[in-house]
Amino acid sequence: MNRIAVRVTTEYLPRQSVPSQGKYAFAYHIRIENRGEEAVRLLSRHWIITDGNARVKEVRGPGVVGETPRIEPGDDYRYSSSVLLDTEVGTMEGSYQMISDQGESFDAIITPFLLAAPGAVH
């Protein structure tokens, strides 16, 4: 069993999007759940963002939304962020680099999820 579960929901942001200029904004809402036996800390993130033209952008950085949260067993951490794509459809996937209280480093995998403007996917 994977000790860290990552759940994602997304939404299209029409007010921040300008389709006539190829700008499509999406919010993604993340829930990171610690299903393990010990507390963990999220140290950094690695995103792979692919737009509808198969252009790939990688983003790496410390923490998430300015934090490096510590997540106790049975607890979760939630945050929201956004991304701007040049196409009305894309995907994101990646990982969080974590460390346990015992000093074990590991990656929590973020499986691919879809970003799509309304009506873009049939």
PDB file of C-alpha atoms in Angstrom, residues 4-122:
ATOM      1  CA  ILE A   4       0.905   8.761   0.679  1.00  0.00           C
ATOM      2  CA  ALA A   5      -2.253   9.234  -1.395  1.00  0.00           C
ATOM      3  CA  VAL A   6      -2.499  12.262  -3.683  1.00  0.00           C
ATOM      4  CA  ARG A   7      -5.944  13.265  -4.935  1.00  0.00           C
ATOM      5  CA  VAL A   8      -6.509  16.015  -7.486  1.00  0.00           C
ATOM      6  CA  THR A   9      -9.552  17.917  -8.726  1.00  0.00           C
ATOM      7  CA  THR A  10      -9.329  20.546 -11.443  1.00  0.00           C
ATOM      8  CA  GLU A  11     -11.361  23.412 -12.790  1.00  0.00           C
ATOM      9  CA  TYR A  12     -11.195  25.696 -15.794  1.00  0.00           C
ATOM     10  CA  LEU A  13     -10.849  29.394 -14.916  1.00  0.00           C
ATOM     11  CA  PRO A  14     -12.723  31.338 -17.604  1.00  0.00           C
ATOM     12  CA  ARG A  15     -12.059  34.769 -16.047  1.00  0.00           C
ATOM     13  CA  GLN A  16      -8.273  34.248 -16.179  1.00  0.00           C
ATOM     14  CA  SER A  17      -8.367  32.675 -19.665  1.00  0.00           C
ATOM     15  CA  VAL A  18      -8.105  34.448 -23.022  1.00  0.00           C
ATOM     16  CA  PRO A  19      -8.839  31.770 -25.650  1.00  0.00           C
ATOM     17  CA  SER A  20      -8.383  34.235 -28.537  1.00  0.00           C
ATOM     18  CA  GLN A  21      -4.760  34.629 -27.386  1.00  0.00           C
ATOM     19  CA  GLY A  22      -4.226  30.926 -26.659  1.00  0.00           C
ATOM     20  CA  LYS A  23      -4.279  31.370 -22.875  1.00  0.00           C
ATOM     21  CA  TYR A  24      -6.197  28.772 -20.859  1.00  0.00           C
ATOM     22  CA  ALA A  25      -6.093  28.957 -17.066  1.00  0.00           C
ATOM     23  CA  PHE A  26      -6.811  26.035 -14.768  1.00  0.00           C
ATOM     24  CA  ALA A  27      -6.917  25.595 -11.016  1.00  0.00           C
ATOM     25  CA  TYR A  28      -5.931  22.333  -9.403  1.00  0.00           C
ATOM     26  CA  HIS A  29      -6.847  21.371  -5.875  1.00  0.00           C
ATOM     27  CA  ILE A  30      -4.583  18.865  -4.149  1.00  0.00           C
ATOM     28  CA  ARG A  31      -5.174  16.644  -1.124  1.00  0.00           C
ATOM     29  CA  ILE A  32      -2.108  14.792   0.197  1.00  0.00           C
ATOM     30  CA  GLU A  33      -3.097  12.083   2.671  1.00  0.00           C
ATOM     31  CA  ASN A  34      -0.646  10.334   4.990  1.00  0.00           C
ATOM     32  CA  ARG A  35      -1.761   6.696   5.252  1.00  0.00           C
ATOM     33  CA  GLY A  36       1.518   5.614   6.848  1.00  0.00           C
ATOM     34  CA  GLU A  37       2.619   4.953  10.391  1.00  0.00           C
ATOM     35  CA  GLU A  38       4.805   8.050  10.873  1.00  0.00           C
ATOM     36  CA  ALA A  39       4.759  11.752  10.101  1.00  0.00           C
ATOM     37  CA  VAL A  40       6.288  12.984   6.848  1.00  0.00           C
ATOM     38  CA  ARG A  41       7.387  16.348   5.485  1.00  0.00           C
ATOM     39  CA  LEU A  42       6.946  17.502   1.906  1.00  0.00           C
ATOM     40  CA  LEU A  43      10.278  18.998   0.853  1.00  0.00           C
ATOM     41  CA  SER A  44       9.881  19.764  -2.850  1.00  0.00           C
ATOM     42  CA  ARG A  45       7.792  19.209  -5.953  1.00  0.00           C
ATOM     43  CA  HIS A  46       8.374  18.125  -9.541  1.00  0.00           C
ATOM     44  CA  TRP A  47       5.661  18.751 -12.137  1.00  0.00           C
ATOM     45  CA  ILE A  48       5.560  17.614 -15.749  1.00  0.00           C
ATOM     46  CA  ILE A  49       3.044  19.748 -17.642  1.00  0.00           C
ATOM     47  CA  THR A  50       2.102  18.737 -21.182  1.00  0.00           C
ATOM     48  CA  ASP A  51      -0.122  20.890 -23.374  1.00  0.00           C
ATOM     49  CA  GLY A  52      -2.352  19.766 -26.253  1.00  0.00           C
ATOM     50  CA  ASN A  53       0.515  20.216 -28.724  1.00  0.00           C
ATOM     51  CA  ALA A  54       2.693  17.779 -26.729  1.00  0.00           C
ATOM     52  CA  ARG A  55       4.943  20.601 -25.503  1.00  0.00           C
ATOM     53  CA  VAL A  56       6.374  19.617 -22.131  1.00  0.00           C
ATOM     54  CA  LYS A  57       7.377  21.968 -19.336  1.00  0.00           C
ATOM     55  CA  GLU A  58       8.993  20.746 -16.130  1.00  0.00           C
ATOM     56  CA  VAL A  59       8.716  22.672 -12.886  1.00  0.00           C
ATOM     57  CA  ARG A  60      10.792  21.918  -9.797  1.00  0.00           C
ATOM     58  CA  GLY A  61      10.887  23.827  -6.570  1.00  0.00           C
ATOM     59  CA  PRO A  62      10.843  23.774  -2.796  1.00  0.00           C
ATOM     60  CA  GLY A  63       7.596  22.920  -1.024  1.00  0.00           C
ATOM     61  CA  VAL A  64       4.149  23.879  -2.261  1.00  0.00           C
ATOM     62  CA  VAL A  65       2.540  27.326  -2.104  1.00  0.00           C
ATOM     63  CA  GLY A  66       5.429  28.549   0.026  1.00  0.00           C
ATOM     64  CA  GLU A  67       5.159  25.769   2.604  1.00  0.00           C
ATOM     65  CA  THR A  68       6.921  22.499   3.446  1.00  0.00           C
ATOM     66  CA  PRO A  69       4.071  20.888   5.359  1.00  0.00           C
ATOM     67  CA  ARG A  70       4.492  18.155   7.962  1.00  0.00           C
ATOM     68  CA  ILE A  71       1.661  15.619   7.705  1.00  0.00           C
ATOM     69  CA  GLU A  72       0.866  13.396  10.675  1.00  0.00           C
ATOM     70  CA  PRO A  73      -0.342   9.796  10.205  1.00  0.00           C
ATOM     71  CA  GLY A  74      -4.044   9.814   9.317  1.00  0.00           C
ATOM     72  CA  ASP A  75      -3.985  13.534   8.479  1.00  0.00           C
ATOM     73  CA  ASP A  76      -3.975  15.324   5.177  1.00  0.00           C
ATOM     74  CA  TYR A  77      -2.722  18.571   3.697  1.00  0.00           C
ATOM     75  CA  ARG A  78      -4.704  20.498   1.100  1.00  0.00           C
ATOM     76  CA  TYR A  79      -3.757  23.334  -1.180  1.00  0.00           C
ATOM     77  CA  SER A  80      -4.772  24.910  -4.468  1.00  0.00           C
ATOM     78  CA  SER A  81      -2.695  26.382  -7.250  1.00  0.00           C
ATOM     79  CA  SER A  82      -3.060  27.200 -10.932  1.00  0.00           C
ATOM     80  CA  VAL A  83      -1.421  26.740 -14.289  1.00  0.00           C
ATOM     81  CA  LEU A  84      -1.670  28.565 -17.627  1.00  0.00           C
ATOM     82  CA  LEU A  85      -1.623  26.510 -20.838  1.00  0.00           C
ATOM     83  CA  ASP A  86      -1.376  27.542 -24.491  1.00  0.00           C
ATOM     84  CA  THR A  87      -4.009  24.963 -25.453  1.00  0.00           C
ATOM     85  CA  GLU A  88      -7.492  24.120 -24.179  1.00  0.00           C
ATOM     86  CA  VAL A  89      -6.401  20.629 -23.127  1.00  0.00           C
ATOM     87  CA  GLY A  90      -3.348  19.348 -21.266  1.00  0.00           C
ATOM     88  CA  THR A  91      -2.123  17.053 -18.536  1.00  0.00           C
ATOM     89  CA  MET A  92      -0.075  17.322 -15.378  1.00  0.00           C
ATOM     90  CA  GLU A  93       1.771  14.668 -13.409  1.00  0.00           C
ATOM     91  CA  GLY A  94       4.771  14.506 -11.162  1.00  0.00           C
ATOM     92  CA  SER A  95       5.918  13.815  -7.639  1.00  0.00           C
ATOM     93  CA  TYR A  96       6.500  15.260  -4.222  1.00  0.00           C
ATOM     94  CA  GLN A  97       9.847  14.639  -2.594  1.00  0.00           C
ATOM     95  CA  MET A  98       9.131  13.622   1.005  1.00  0.00           C
ATOM     96  CA  ILE A  99      11.084  12.683   4.114  1.00  0.00           C
ATOM     97  CA  SER A 100       9.807  10.650   7.041  1.00  0.00           C
ATOM     98  CA  ASP A 101      10.473  11.444  10.701  1.00  0.00           C
ATOM     99  CA  GLN A 102      12.971   8.553  10.625  1.00  0.00           C
ATOM    100  CA  GLY A 103      14.924  10.296   7.836  1.00  0.00           C
ATOM    101  CA  GLU A 104      13.782   8.093   4.936  1.00  0.00           C
ATOM    102  CA  SER A 105      13.524  10.052   1.666  1.00  0.00           C
ATOM    103  CA  PHE A 106      10.959   8.947  -0.907  1.00  0.00           C
ATOM    104  CA  ASP A 107       8.801  10.238  -3.762  1.00  0.00           C
ATOM    105  CA  ALA A 108       5.015  10.470  -3.523  1.00  0.00           C
ATOM    106  CA  ILE A 109       3.780   9.981  -7.091  1.00  0.00           C
ATOM    107  CA  ILE A 110       1.160  12.274  -8.635  1.00  0.00           C
ATOM    108  CA  THR A 111      -0.546  10.274 -11.378  1.00  0.00           C
ATOM    109  CA  PRO A 112      -1.463  12.099 -14.613  1.00  0.00           C
ATOM    110  CA  PHE A 113      -4.589  14.233 -14.516  1.00  0.00           C
ATOM    111  CA  LEU A 114      -6.462  16.063 -17.257  1.00  0.00           C
ATOM    112  CA  LEU A 115      -6.864  19.813 -17.652  1.00  0.00           C
ATOM    113  CA  ALA A 116      -9.625  20.616 -20.139  1.00  0.00           C
ATOM    114  CA  ALA A 117     -11.734  23.652 -20.988  1.00  0.00           C
ATOM    115  CA  PRO A 118     -15.479  22.935 -21.180  1.00  0.00           C
ATOM    116  CA  GLY A 119     -16.374  21.248 -24.456  1.00  0.00           C
ATOM    117  CA  ALA A 120     -12.719  20.546 -25.327  1.00  0.00           C
ATOM    118  CA  VAL A 121     -12.958  16.798 -24.679  1.00  0.00           C
ATOM    119  CA  HIS A 122     -15.837  14.780 -26.111  1.00  0.00           C
TER     120      HIS A 122
END
